[in-house]
Amino acid sequence: MKKLLALGLAAAVSVAGLGALAGCGEGDGEVSFDPVPVEELKVGFIALHDSNSTYDKNFLDAIEQACKNKGISEENLLIRTGIEEDNTCLETALDLADQGCDVIFADSFGHESFMMEAAEEYPSVRFCHATGTHAHTSDLANFHNAFASIYEGRYLAGVAAGMKLVEMYNSYKAGGDALDDVNFDTEGNIKIGYVGAYPYAEVVSGYTSFFLGAQSVVEEELAADEISISMEVSYTSSWYDLQAENDTARSLISRGAALISQHADSMGAPNACEAAGVPNVSYNGSTAASCPDTYIVSSRINWVPYFEYMIDCVINGEQIDKDWTGTLDTGSVVLTEFGTAAAEGTAEKVAEVQAQLEAGTLHVFDCSKFTVDGEHLTTYTADVDDDGTYTGDTEAIENGIFYESRHRSAPYFDVRIDGITELASDS
Amino acid sequence: MEVFLSSAIQFGAIFLFGCVGEILTEKAGHLNLGIPGIMCMGAAGGCLGVRLTTMGESPNGVLVVLCGILFAMIFAGALGAVYAFLTVSLRTNQNVTGLVCTIFGAGFTSFFLNDVVCIADVTVASKLSFASLNFFKAQIPGIEALGWFGTIFLGHGPLIYLAIIIAVIVAVVLKRTKVGLNLRAIGENPATADAVGINVTGYKYTAVIIGAAIAGIGGLCYSLGYTSGNDSTVEVTIQIIGWLSIALVIFTMWRPAVAIGGSFVFGALYILYSYIGVASEFKSLLRLIPFGVTILVLIVTSIIGHRETQPPASLGLSYFREER
Amino acid sequence: MERVKQPLIHITKRDPMPLWKGLCIRFGAVLIALVISAIFISASAPRQRGFFAFFGSLFSGAFGTERRFWLLLQNTALLLCVALALVVAFKMKFWNLGGNGQVLIGCLACAMCMYYLGGEWSDPLVCLLMFVASVAAGAVWAVIPAVFKAFFNTNESLFTLMMNYIAMYLVAYFIAVWYPNGTGAMPPLGDANLPTFGSGQAGRTLPIVLAAVIVTAFVFCYLRFSKHGFEVSLVGESRNTARYAGINVKKVIIRTLALSGATCGLVGFLLVGSVNHMVSTSMDGNMGFTGIMVAWMGKFDPLIMAGVALFINFLTRGMAQVNTDFGYTNSALSDIVVGLIYFFFIGCEFFIVYKVHFNFRKTTARSAPEFSTDDRPQGAGEQHIHEEESSPPVREQIAAAVTQDVLQDGPIGPDGSAPSEMAQQAVSTRKRKGKKEEN
């Protein structure tokens, strides 16, 4: 609905704008933006690391693809890599604006404050930022956040993982060695492990949705044996630290994890899994090449739809959404291909669940499917506004469903549910 | 626990290579602060070697490993040769030259691995990973039967054993052979050694280059023996390993045999934080531990101050034969 | 008459060459390195732009816009301060590789003041406290290794190096404690920001440039004109001589490192209070190592160092533009170029100090007095010449007398282990001959 309105407005504005282009001066503080012809449109891109990091590579590939799709020449796409999350970001953003960029995008969480500062100085340039949390509460008309409902992708990846666990359990029951006694916890549930980076909402949302996806399949298929799963999460305190992720994964495996997934950017955990023969669900890209025997599936965010939307808004001179959340529908959440280690029937099952998610008949954070301290949640105030007080401000649960990414694009599900243990937290 | 110890040994082997290489160099009187960069070059060379030999259908495991080691030694030795030329023949300051080698080596490795060997490329990645898992991490068959002993002591790839063998060889050469004695003499007092007729320049070059080559195998040991050739920021980790290896040299009092045990201890300390369950912020404090321990070791060995625990007397100084 | 084989390559020390000639050689070396880099980069670039475009991009990246010019000055100023801090230690032959850690700990101290006191106490008071805390923290961080070096002769290179990593993990720890729901990154703090001199990038840069000018002047005067500076040089020349001269070597070491660390702490204060208003684990920007190169290439002279710092930043900032223009996405490229330039520069120093003669006549009569090669191994092929480093006037006076001590006085204990008999003999023989030669 909002999009329709914006489209109508854009049409009106572009007609007016094109006509008045010649005589149009500076906006002098107004909120409206002039349309920009494609040949002159300059896009600026700020990357935290460079293409050696899978996280940034995902963005870099997408922006290059989007620019190509839209007909923006290579010369007009200014990419700056290795921009740290400090004042360098501000300096780079200002520099890109100096160079005539009409829209500037930054890809890392810590870039946000600096992008906002730059947005204040250049009101006629759009500043877009991924994973950020402050656009929806800020007064700036030219600062925007974006993310995607990756939790749905992780849920589907969890479904694939669940299928694998069921296969392993059945083989174990039949006398095979797919599972050992160490893989079962004290209540007889199958253990899995997760390597996380930092203990905050984006990661918690990710591993919880993964867990719920796997749990749904296991509980359904193994209902007769009353088997479920439990998960141990360990944090590395870094987004990219191959040795830390490798050792953390090994540690989880030695504690009995039958399957590992991760939210970290290196190949550390997949390497450990391949070496130990433990199935792995990776993130941000297929690891089939390096881990042919244990790779199951991977989920990632496809940024091309957002970038195309972003560029369209600039071409048409219209406002970009303050918070834009890509979904399975927009093609922003994708699964990479299934590996040979995936169980039989995985593709069909995942497609089935995906259809349910897209249709809205199934919700990932269905409060009836998980408990907190033994109780089902009926209400939860999430810290959506991220004002530094770390207290909740917005009711996130409606009709028994926790709506993630509705109130802002970046995740805010940070509930610790039963069945998931964070290793060595305060508990 | 076994996984921790096993992992500690694997990581320790990387330190061992760097340490033994640096001991050899320091015994000749040269403090090579370029070891971090040299180890990076070893990783670069090793990956290239492995990539070249795994292009075919069914690569021969022994050939792949040997080729990897050879290329690692060549690349690392080349940078070591540059260091040697600058510090032995041109008599530049060793600290500065070493640091430049580190800066250059790290940058070159990052570029080389990512843009020349293309480790992110799907085909290359699969080849490297295959080689890593099947050759570099190949384990002696039948160790599972030995339980925890097997996992900890025998469940390692060939490079780990190579590290120990090299350490033992270097220890024997230094202590018991004439060549080793000459080298030590040069490190203690090159003027005297020269007066006696030892070819100071030749020995220095040899020691520095061989030391660099040995350290380079350490880089290979990390990139293919520990990870699977898919760490695109390998130079960051290897630099830290390189600095700790140089510190380890002091810990081991310039004795390669002690380095075998010492490197294991350092390896354990380095990876400790991944195996101890503490809250996220304390992980940073745990990561300090190897560096704190190194400082303690530095302090303690200097306080004790026995002759045997002191560095070679002419360490860090360029040798000039005086005009007569 | 004996016939002796002449070595193929004979190296003699040059007379000190005129300044312009030395500059030309150094300039030439750097230029060659740049040309090699340009060829390599423009040839293998994803986006072909041509050889000369490399230089165009370099200049554009460094000077292209007004903002870029001010940023260049800002980075140069900070780097120069760090290099000056290190020079103070290097003059004493104390290899302070801990610049990174000292800067970081200064950053952390400043950030702690901002975080805990910003908004609570009045801004000017907090700013003053930030200054004091940063400088003190940096000084302490450098004094700790200094104390152990002074008393136990602990290896300072590695000690300071390890302190770098400890500082880094301390910063990571505090950020995690202050922002538990974050990703290890800290947002900028609004309170207690240092004042700027007007608006825009110029306004933000000028205070830093001013600070750099003050620090340069101070260090210059300190080292050249003050008594402390003389003591620093003397201790660097020879510990024994300094002791004989009545100087308390331990005190000098500790005091000098306190100054070195304090200056680094000041840089931390500027980085956090003025530029970033927050702290991160990579805030030092590896200036500790780059500063060493600046100090070395600048021959420990503050004015030359300023030029070198400017050049290095010109390169780094220019390379960022080269990356963008030529389509490279690997940030390591600039390290290679900079490393190459360092190599060439270091190498060309040799040709400035020494002259290489090639002897194509294989044998000659034993008349040349310089090389009595009868008891020297022939295989060496080179004659090693004793070198005296170029130095301020103070050194030259004592250099002759203490040369032997310098060779003896390695990185081991103040009184060290007693040299072997043979070594002593060899040394005293050389001492006698050396004295003869000098007179």
mmCIF file of N, CA, C and O in Angstrom, chain A residues 190-249:
data_model
loop_
_atom_site.group_PDB
_atom_site.id
_atom_site.type_symbol
_atom_site.label_atom_id
_atom_site.label_comp_id
_atom_site.label_asym_id
_atom_site.label_seq_id
_atom_site.Cartn_x
_atom_site.Cartn_y
_atom_site.Cartn_z
ATOM 1 N N ILE A 190 18.176 -34.701 20.805
ATOM 2 C CA ILE A 190 19.404 -34.630 20.009
ATOM 3 C C ILE A 190 20.018 -33.242 20.174
ATOM 4 O O ILE A 190 19.312 -32.233 20.135
ATOM 5 N N LYS A 191 21.332 -33.210 20.351
ATOM 6 C CA LYS A 191 22.003 -31.920 20.552
ATOM 7 C C LYS A 191 22.515 -31.377 19.233
ATOM 8 O O LYS A 191 23.070 -32.119 18.416
ATOM 9 N N ILE A 192 22.364 -30.076 19.059
ATOM 10 C CA ILE A 192 23.018 -29.406 17.933
ATOM 11 C C ILE A 192 23.761 -28.186 18.459
ATOM 12 O O ILE A 192 23.531 -27.764 19.598
ATOM 13 N N GLY A 193 24.630 -27.642 17.644
ATOM 14 C CA GLY A 193 25.454 -26.528 18.110
ATOM 15 C C GLY A 193 25.384 -25.343 17.161
ATOM 16 O O GLY A 193 25.070 -25.497 15.983
ATOM 17 N N TYR A 194 25.670 -24.158 17.686
ATOM 18 C CA TYR A 194 25.621 -22.935 16.882
ATOM 19 C C TYR A 194 26.776 -22.031 17.276
ATOM 20 O O TYR A 194 26.975 -21.761 18.460
ATOM 21 N N VAL A 195 27.520 -21.580 16.279
ATOM 22 C CA VAL A 195 28.628 -20.663 16.544
ATOM 23 C C VAL A 195 28.147 -19.250 16.247
ATOM 24 O O VAL A 195 27.867 -18.913 15.101
ATOM 25 N N GLY A 196 28.017 -18.442 17.280
ATOM 26 C CA GLY A 196 27.527 -17.081 17.080
ATOM 27 C C GLY A 196 28.648 -16.077 17.262
ATOM 28 O O GLY A 196 29.703 -16.389 17.815
ATOM 29 N N ALA A 197 28.411 -14.866 16.785
ATOM 30 C CA ALA A 197 29.450 -13.836 16.897
ATOM 31 C C ALA A 197 29.271 -13.031 18.181
ATOM 32 O O ALA A 197 30.143 -13.035 19.052
ATOM 33 N N TYR A 198 28.151 -12.334 18.284
ATOM 34 C CA TYR A 198 27.908 -11.484 19.454
ATOM 35 C C TYR A 198 26.521 -11.768 20.006
ATOM 36 O O TYR A 198 25.606 -12.094 19.268
ATOM 37 N N PRO A 199 26.334 -11.638 21.311
ATOM 38 C CA PRO A 199 25.048 -11.992 21.923
ATOM 39 C C PRO A 199 24.011 -10.877 21.821
ATOM 40 O O PRO A 199 23.625 -10.297 22.832
ATOM 41 N N TYR A 200 23.575 -10.536 20.633
ATOM 42 C CA TYR A 200 22.541 -9.513 20.540
ATOM 43 C C TYR A 200 21.467 -9.939 19.552
ATOM 44 O O TYR A 200 21.554 -11.001 18.945
ATOM 45 N N ALA A 201 20.461 -9.083 19.388
ATOM 46 C CA ALA A 201 19.224 -9.479 18.722
ATOM 47 C C ALA A 201 19.421 -10.118 17.360
ATOM 48 O O ALA A 201 18.810 -11.137 17.052
ATOM 49 N N GLU A 202 20.263 -9.541 16.523
ATOM 50 C CA GLU A 202 20.387 -10.077 15.169
ATOM 51 C C GLU A 202 20.815 -11.547 15.203
ATOM 52 O O GLU A 202 20.290 -12.392 14.479
ATOM 53 N N VAL A 203 21.755 -11.851 16.100
ATOM 54 C CA VAL A 203 22.251 -13.221 16.190
ATOM 55 C C VAL A 203 21.232 -14.125 16.881
ATOM 56 O O VAL A 203 20.975 -15.245 16.444
ATOM 57 N N VAL A 204 20.623 -13.616 17.953
ATOM 58 C CA VAL A 204 19.643 -14.410 18.693
ATOM 59 C C VAL A 204 18.451 -14.749 17.805
ATOM 60 O O VAL A 204 17.990 -15.888 17.765
ATOM 61 N N SER A 205 17.995 -13.753 17.059
ATOM 62 C CA SER A 205 16.896 -13.975 16.136
ATOM 63 C C SER A 205 17.269 -15.063 15.138
ATOM 64 O O SER A 205 16.476 -15.959 14.833
ATOM 65 N N GLY A 206 18.496 -14.986 14.650
ATOM 66 C CA GLY A 206 18.968 -15.959 13.680
ATOM 67 C C GLY A 206 18.996 -17.368 14.226
ATOM 68 O O GLY A 206 18.460 -18.302 13.609
ATOM 69 N N TYR A 207 19.607 -17.554 15.381
ATOM 70 C CA TYR A 207 19.711 -18.943 15.836
ATOM 71 C C TYR A 207 18.401 -19.491 16.368
ATOM 72 O O TYR A 207 18.141 -20.692 16.294
ATOM 73 N N THR A 208 17.558 -18.599 16.883
ATOM 74 C CA THR A 208 16.258 -19.091 17.358
ATOM 75 C C THR A 208 15.400 -19.563 16.194
ATOM 76 O O THR A 208 14.758 -20.617 16.269
ATOM 77 N N SER A 209 15.406 -18.805 15.108
ATOM 78 C CA SER A 209 14.601 -19.225 13.972
ATOM 79 C C SER A 209 15.144 -20.516 13.373
ATOM 80 O O SER A 209 14.373 -21.393 12.958
ATOM 81 N N PHE A 210 16.457 -20.658 13.351
ATOM 82 C CA PHE A 210 17.063 -21.899 12.863
ATOM 83 C C PHE A 210 16.612 -23.075 13.734
ATOM 84 O O PHE A 210 16.174 -24.122 13.236
ATOM 85 N N PHE A 211 16.681 -22.864 15.026
ATOM 86 C CA PHE A 211 16.300 -23.909 15.978
ATOM 87 C C PHE A 211 14.840 -24.307 15.789
ATOM 88 O O PHE A 211 14.488 -25.487 15.747
ATOM 89 N N LEU A 212 13.981 -23.293 15.671
ATOM 90 C CA LEU A 212 12.556 -23.576 15.537
ATOM 91 C C LEU A 212 12.261 -24.352 14.261
ATOM 92 O O LEU A 212 11.413 -25.264 14.238
ATOM 93 N N GLY A 213 12.982 -24.018 13.191
ATOM 94 C CA GLY A 213 12.775 -24.743 11.947
ATOM 95 C C GLY A 213 13.143 -26.207 12.093
ATOM 96 O O GLY A 213 12.401 -27.113 11.701
ATOM 97 N N ALA A 214 14.328 -26.431 12.692
ATOM 98 C CA ALA A 214 14.759 -27.817 12.875
ATOM 99 C C ALA A 214 13.827 -28.562 13.824
ATOM 100 O O ALA A 214 13.449 -29.715 13.585
ATOM 101 N N GLN A 215 13.442 -27.868 14.886
ATOM 102 C CA GLN A 215 12.584 -28.510 15.888
ATOM 103 C C GLN A 215 11.248 -28.942 15.290
ATOM 104 O O GLN A 215 10.722 -30.016 15.589
ATOM 105 N N SER A 216 10.714 -28.090 14.416
ATOM 106 C CA SER A 216 9.405 -28.403 13.857
ATOM 107 C C SER A 216 9.450 -29.726 13.104
ATOM 108 O O SER A 216 8.570 -30.559 13.231
ATOM 109 N N VAL A 217 10.503 -29.935 12.340
ATOM 110 C CA VAL A 217 10.611 -31.164 11.548
ATOM 111 C C VAL A 217 10.863 -32.362 12.443
ATOM 112 O O VAL A 217 10.220 -33.404 12.308
ATOM 113 N N VAL A 218 11.777 -32.222 13.376
ATOM 114 C CA VAL A 218 12.129 -33.362 14.231
ATOM 115 C C VAL A 218 10.941 -33.803 15.065
ATOM 116 O O VAL A 218 10.631 -34.994 15.174
ATOM 117 N N GLU A 219 10.258 -32.830 15.655
ATOM 118 C CA GLU A 219 9.131 -33.205 16.510
ATOM 119 C C GLU A 219 8.018 -33.827 15.697
ATOM 120 O O GLU A 219 7.324 -34.725 16.156
ATOM 121 N N GLU A 220 7.879 -33.367 14.463
ATOM 122 C CA GLU A 220 6.818 -33.922 13.634
ATOM 123 C C GLU A 220 7.155 -35.353 13.208
ATOM 124 O O GLU A 220 6.361 -36.262 13.337
ATOM 125 N N GLU A 221 8.378 -35.542 12.697
ATOM 126 C CA GLU A 221 8.741 -36.851 12.163
ATOM 127 C C GLU A 221 8.994 -37.879 13.243
ATOM 128 O O GLU A 221 8.765 -39.068 13.053
ATOM 129 N N LEU A 222 9.553 -37.427 14.371
ATOM 130 C CA LEU A 222 9.918 -38.383 15.419
ATOM 131 C C LEU A 222 8.954 -38.312 16.582
ATOM 132 O O LEU A 222 9.316 -38.601 17.721
ATOM 133 N N ALA A 223 7.720 -37.921 16.290
ATOM 134 C CA ALA A 223 6.740 -37.766 17.360
ATOM 135 C C ALA A 223 6.533 -39.080 18.121
ATOM 136 O O ALA A 223 6.342 -39.094 19.333
ATOM 137 N N ALA A 224 6.629 -40.182 17.390
ATOM 138 C CA ALA A 224 6.403 -41.467 18.038
ATOM 139 C C ALA A 224 7.430 -41.730 19.136
ATOM 140 O O ALA A 224 7.109 -42.259 20.195
ATOM 141 N N ASP A 225 8.674 -41.369 18.862
ATOM 142 C CA ASP A 225 9.716 -41.617 19.875
ATOM 143 C C ASP A 225 9.854 -40.466 20.862
ATOM 144 O O ASP A 225 10.688 -40.518 21.747
ATOM 145 N N GLU A 226 9.044 -39.432 20.668
ATOM 146 C CA GLU A 226 9.087 -38.261 21.540
ATOM 147 C C GLU A 226 10.487 -37.665 21.633
ATOM 148 O O GLU A 226 10.978 -37.322 22.709
ATOM 149 N N ILE A 227 11.112 -37.576 20.487
ATOM 150 C CA ILE A 227 12.449 -36.981 20.444
ATOM 151 C C ILE A 227 12.328 -35.531 20.004
ATOM 152 O O ILE A 227 11.571 -35.214 19.091
ATOM 153 N N SER A 228 13.062 -34.677 20.662
ATOM 154 C CA SER A 228 13.153 -33.298 20.181
ATOM 155 C C SER A 228 14.621 -32.924 20.089
ATOM 156 O O SER A 228 15.484 -33.807 20.096
ATOM 157 N N ILE A 229 14.907 -31.641 19.997
ATOM 158 C CA ILE A 229 16.306 -31.224 19.924
ATOM 159 C C ILE A 229 16.597 -30.158 20.959
ATOM 160 O O ILE A 229 15.684 -29.496 21.461
ATOM 161 N N SER A 230 17.877 -30.007 21.254
ATOM 162 C CA SER A 230 18.311 -28.891 22.089
ATOM 163 C C SER A 230 19.568 -28.326 21.460
ATOM 164 O O SER A 230 20.264 -29.013 20.712
ATOM 165 N N MET A 231 19.842 -27.056 21.726
ATOM 166 C CA MET A 231 20.943 -26.403 21.035
ATOM 167 C C MET A 231 21.859 -25.684 22.013
ATOM 168 O O MET A 231 21.391 -25.064 22.970
ATOM 169 N N GLU A 232 23.159 -25.767 21.761
ATOM 170 C CA GLU A 232 24.117 -25.006 22.553
ATOM 171 C C GLU A 232 24.720 -23.929 21.661
ATOM 172 O O GLU A 232 25.124 -24.200 20.541
ATOM 173 N N VAL A 233 24.767 -22.710 22.186
ATOM 174 C CA VAL A 233 25.296 -21.591 21.421
ATOM 175 C C VAL A 233 26.568 -21.092 22.096
ATOM 176 O O VAL A 233 26.601 -20.914 23.310
ATOM 177 N N SER A 234 27.605 -20.878 21.295
ATOM 178 C CA SER A 234 28.839 -20.317 21.853
ATOM 179 C C SER A 234 29.248 -19.117 21.012
ATOM 180 O O SER A 234 29.152 -19.149 19.785
ATOM 181 N N TYR A 235 29.680 -18.049 21.666
ATOM 182 C CA TYR A 235 30.022 -16.823 20.947
ATOM 183 C C TYR A 235 31.519 -16.663 20.775
ATOM 184 O O TYR A 235 32.292 -17.034 21.646
ATOM 185 N N THR A 236 31.924 -16.069 19.663
ATOM 186 C CA THR A 236 33.353 -15.873 19.425
ATOM 187 C C THR A 236 33.786 -14.436 19.643
ATOM 188 O O THR A 236 34.974 -14.145 19.623
ATOM 189 N N SER A 237 32.841 -13.511 19.827
ATOM 190 C CA SER A 237 33.154 -12.085 19.981
ATOM 191 C C SER A 237 33.870 -11.513 18.775
ATOM 192 O O SER A 237 34.709 -10.632 18.897
ATOM 193 N N SER A 238 33.569 -12.037 17.615
ATOM 194 C CA SER A 238 34.167 -11.478 16.410
ATOM 195 C C SER A 238 33.320 -11.884 15.225
ATOM 196 O O SER A 238 32.738 -12.956 15.224
ATOM 197 N N TRP A 239 33.230 -11.041 14.199
ATOM 198 C CA TRP A 239 32.487 -11.422 13.010
ATOM 199 C C TRP A 239 33.308 -12.345 12.125
ATOM 200 O O TRP A 239 32.772 -13.145 11.384
ATOM 201 N N TYR A 240 34.625 -12.139 12.132
ATOM 202 C CA TYR A 240 35.450 -12.965 11.252
ATOM 203 C C TYR A 240 36.715 -13.346 11.991
ATOM 204 O O TYR A 240 37.631 -12.544 12.086
ATOM 205 N N ASP A 241 36.758 -14.530 12.506
ATOM 206 C CA ASP A 241 37.966 -15.016 13.168
ATOM 207 C C ASP A 241 38.002 -16.516 12.935
ATOM 208 O O ASP A 241 37.377 -17.282 13.664
ATOM 209 N N LEU A 242 38.727 -16.902 11.917
ATOM 210 C CA LEU A 242 38.665 -18.294 11.493
ATOM 211 C C LEU A 242 39.093 -19.248 12.601
ATOM 212 O O LEU A 242 38.449 -20.256 12.862
ATOM 213 N N GLN A 243 40.165 -18.922 13.267
ATOM 214 C CA GLN A 243 40.663 -19.828 14.300
ATOM 215 C C GLN A 243 39.666 -19.930 15.443
ATOM 216 O O GLN A 243 39.385 -21.019 15.939
ATOM 217 N N ALA A 244 39.075 -18.809 15.850
ATOM 218 C CA ALA A 244 38.116 -18.840 16.957
ATOM 219 C C ALA A 244 36.888 -19.656 16.584
ATOM 220 O O ALA A 244 36.396 -20.466 17.376
ATOM 221 N N GLU A 245 36.405 -19.446 15.364
ATOM 222 C CA GLU A 245 35.206 -20.171 14.949
ATOM 223 C C GLU A 245 35.504 -21.656 14.802
ATOM 224 O O GLU A 245 34.682 -22.503 15.149
ATOM 225 N N ASN A 246 36.678 -21.963 14.294
ATOM 226 C CA ASN A 246 37.080 -23.360 14.140
ATOM 227 C C ASN A 246 37.120 -24.049 15.496
ATOM 228 O O ASN A 246 36.541 -25.109 15.700
ATOM 229 N N ASP A 247 37.805 -23.419 16.445
ATOM 230 C CA ASP A 247 37.929 -24.043 17.760
ATOM 231 C C ASP A 247 36.606 -24.087 18.501
ATOM 232 O O ASP A 247 36.325 -25.036 19.230
ATOM 233 N N THR A 248 35.786 -23.055 18.327
ATOM 234 C CA THR A 248 34.476 -23.067 18.986
ATOM 235 C C THR A 248 33.635 -24.214 18.443
ATOM 236 O O THR A 248 32.965 -24.934 19.191
ATOM 237 N N ALA A 249 33.694 -24.400 17.125
ATOM 238 C CA ALA A 249 32.925 -25.502 16.532
ATOM 239 C C ALA A 249 33.446 -26.836 17.046
ATOM 240 O O ALA A 249 32.657 -27.732 17.384
#
